[in-house]
Amino acid sequence: MRFMIIIKSDEETDAGRVPSEAEFAAMAQFNQEMADAGILLGAEGLLDSGKGARVKLTGGKTTITDGPFTESKELVAGFWMIKADSLEEAIDWAGRVPSPPDIETNLEVRQVVEASADYAETYTDELGEGEDRLREQIADNR
């Protein structure tokens, strides 16, 4: 199973707070531990919402709202994509995320859809083959 560990943003991170050298080092060590354990599939941090936009699609109409966004607790600051045998294992890894003692770190753990298993009634073999080809193409893009 694949899981995403989502780092929730807060007022400091969305104001553009730059992690210290020690925080970067702790995060790099944690990422290496996950890579060494064979579970890390991807990891990225995101810039603050002031450098982004929201795109809303409604009835064929597109509405764009430039950041920053005021409700920072609903924003994402970064993520890890991991593979784990269970939600409990993914939560265990989330509990190991380095967190500065003076900052509250909020994480969300979500299982990634495996369409062929989770939506077997409507997800055809043809769609699965197309997804496999797309994943190969994406891997080539890296």
Tab-separated table of C-alpha atoms in Angstrom:
chain	number	residue	atom	x	y	z
A	1	MET	CA	0.000	0.000	0.000
A	2	ARG	CA	1.055	3.556	-0.581
A	3	PHE	CA	0.480	6.405	1.832
A	4	MET	CA	1.019	10.136	1.750
A	5	ILE	CA	2.221	11.840	4.906
A	6	ILE	CA	1.112	15.448	4.519
A	7	ILE	CA	2.782	18.249	6.474
A	8	LYS	CA	0.177	20.856	7.311
A	9	SER	CA	1.137	24.496	7.004
A	10	ASP	CA	0.891	27.016	9.825
A	11	GLU	CA	1.185	30.796	10.076
A	12	GLU	CA	4.987	30.649	10.313
A	13	THR	CA	5.557	28.315	7.384
A	14	ASP	CA	3.039	30.149	5.248
A	15	ALA	CA	4.764	33.426	6.093
A	16	GLY	CA	7.866	31.995	4.413
A	17	ARG	CA	9.767	30.785	7.511
A	18	VAL	CA	12.992	29.149	6.333
A	19	PRO	CA	14.077	26.074	8.310
A	20	SER	CA	17.410	26.289	10.114
A	21	GLU	CA	20.457	24.325	8.986
A	22	ALA	CA	19.864	21.907	11.885
A	23	GLU	CA	16.232	21.409	10.824
A	24	PHE	CA	17.294	20.715	7.227
A	25	ALA	CA	19.904	18.215	8.489
A	26	ALA	CA	17.359	16.411	10.690
A	27	MET	CA	14.936	16.193	7.770
A	28	ALA	CA	17.663	14.876	5.452
A	29	GLN	CA	18.557	12.209	8.024
A	30	PHE	CA	14.894	11.194	8.381
A	31	ASN	CA	14.515	10.986	4.602
A	32	GLN	CA	17.648	8.818	4.426
A	33	GLU	CA	16.262	6.504	7.135
A	34	MET	CA	13.087	6.006	5.110
A	35	ALA	CA	15.085	5.452	1.906
A	36	ASP	CA	17.323	2.914	3.686
A	37	ALA	CA	14.203	1.132	4.981
A	38	GLY	CA	13.005	0.860	1.369
A	39	ILE	CA	9.752	2.725	1.944
A	40	LEU	CA	10.404	6.231	0.578
A	41	LEU	CA	8.835	6.854	-2.835
A	42	GLY	CA	9.018	10.647	-2.883
A	43	ALA	CA	9.336	13.703	-0.671
A	44	GLU	CA	8.909	17.395	-1.405
A	45	GLY	CA	8.426	20.642	0.473
A	46	LEU	CA	6.228	23.422	-0.879
A	47	LEU	CA	6.779	27.166	-0.915
A	48	ASP	CA	4.333	29.389	0.953
A	49	SER	CA	0.867	30.019	-0.499
A	50	GLY	CA	1.849	33.548	-1.521
A	51	LYS	CA	3.785	31.945	-4.350
A	52	GLY	CA	0.805	29.880	-5.501
A	53	ALA	CA	-2.754	30.099	-6.739
A	54	ARG	CA	-6.063	28.272	-6.419
A	55	VAL	CA	-7.882	27.167	-9.522
A	56	LYS	CA	-11.619	26.491	-9.202
A	57	LEU	CA	-13.498	24.726	-11.998
A	58	THR	CA	-17.278	25.058	-11.907
A	59	GLY	CA	-19.631	24.285	-14.763
A	60	GLY	CA	-16.970	24.883	-17.399
A	61	LYS	CA	-15.861	28.157	-15.785
A	62	THR	CA	-12.365	28.648	-14.370
A	63	THR	CA	-11.755	30.987	-11.440
A	64	ILE	CA	-8.205	31.751	-10.316
A	65	THR	CA	-7.372	33.148	-6.883
A	66	ASP	CA	-3.799	34.221	-6.274
A	67	GLY	CA	-2.219	33.475	-2.894
A	68	PRO	CA	-1.539	34.036	-0.123
A	69	PHE	CA	-4.467	32.293	1.515
A	70	THR	CA	-5.668	33.254	4.971
A	71	GLU	CA	-6.687	29.844	6.309
A	72	SER	CA	-3.128	28.512	6.628
A	73	LYS	CA	-4.143	25.539	8.807
A	74	GLU	CA	-5.795	24.002	5.738
A	75	LEU	CA	-2.709	24.374	3.555
A	76	VAL	CA	-0.046	21.806	2.742
A	77	ALA	CA	3.613	22.599	3.444
A	78	GLY	CA	5.041	19.374	2.036
A	79	PHE	CA	4.648	15.624	1.798
A	80	TRP	CA	6.250	12.206	1.771
A	81	MET	CA	4.993	9.362	-0.382
A	82	ILE	CA	5.810	6.034	1.257
A	83	LYS	CA	4.930	2.381	0.946
A	84	ALA	CA	3.822	0.574	4.082
A	85	ASP	CA	2.016	-2.632	4.972
A	86	SER	CA	-0.675	-0.841	6.983
A	87	LEU	CA	-2.020	2.505	8.117
A	88	GLU	CA	-0.484	1.782	11.517
A	89	GLU	CA	2.992	1.424	9.983
A	90	ALA	CA	2.537	4.678	8.051
A	91	ILE	CA	1.421	6.422	11.253
A	92	ASP	CA	4.496	5.046	13.027
A	93	TRP	CA	6.736	6.643	10.386
A	94	ALA	CA	4.782	9.909	10.651
A	95	GLY	CA	5.476	9.883	14.391
A	96	ARG	CA	9.206	9.939	13.634
A	97	VAL	CA	9.106	13.164	11.583
A	98	PRO	CA	11.620	15.642	13.022
A	99	SER	CA	9.798	18.499	14.709
A	100	PRO	CA	11.463	21.519	16.330
A	101	PRO	CA	10.557	21.617	20.043
A	102	ASP	CA	9.132	25.146	19.819
A	103	ILE	CA	6.893	24.435	16.810
A	104	GLU	CA	3.711	22.360	16.640
A	105	THR	CA	3.895	20.046	13.635
A	106	ASN	CA	0.606	18.711	12.284
A	107	LEU	CA	0.629	15.777	9.896
A	108	GLU	CA	-2.069	13.910	8.032
A	109	VAL	CA	-1.642	10.315	6.837
A	110	ARG	CA	-3.750	9.256	3.847
A	111	GLN	CA	-3.789	6.019	1.892
A	112	VAL	CA	-3.322	6.397	-1.855
A	113	VAL	CA	-6.021	4.913	-4.080
A	114	GLU	CA	-5.091	1.690	-5.846
A	115	ALA	CA	-7.809	1.927	-8.476
A	116	SER	CA	-7.724	-1.723	-9.600
A	117	ALA	CA	-8.411	-2.867	-6.021
A	118	ASP	CA	-10.327	0.039	-4.497
A	119	TYR	CA	-12.618	0.644	-7.487
A	120	ALA	CA	-12.659	-2.834	-9.061
A	121	GLU	CA	-16.339	-2.582	-10.066
A	122	THR	CA	-15.769	0.311	-12.483
A	123	TYR	CA	-12.018	0.325	-13.130
A	124	THR	CA	-11.498	-1.817	-16.236
A	125	ASP	CA	-8.402	-3.760	-17.307
A	126	GLU	CA	-8.093	-1.349	-20.235
A	127	LEU	CA	-7.958	1.617	-17.861
A	128	GLY	CA	-5.374	-0.222	-15.760
A	129	GLU	CA	-3.185	-0.859	-18.808
A	130	GLY	CA	-3.406	2.828	-19.711
A	131	GLU	CA	-2.405	3.776	-16.176
A	132	ASP	CA	0.579	1.400	-16.344
A	133	ARG	CA	1.737	3.058	-19.588
A	134	LEU	CA	1.306	6.490	-18.018
A	135	ARG	CA	3.386	5.487	-14.974
A	136	GLU	CA	6.175	4.294	-17.308
A	137	GLN	CA	6.057	7.622	-19.144
A	138	ILE	CA	6.181	9.536	-15.860
A	139	ALA	CA	9.203	7.498	-14.744
A	140	ASP	CA	10.922	8.448	-18.013
A	141	ASN	CA	10.231	12.129	-17.288
A	142	ARG	CA	12.411	11.981	-14.181
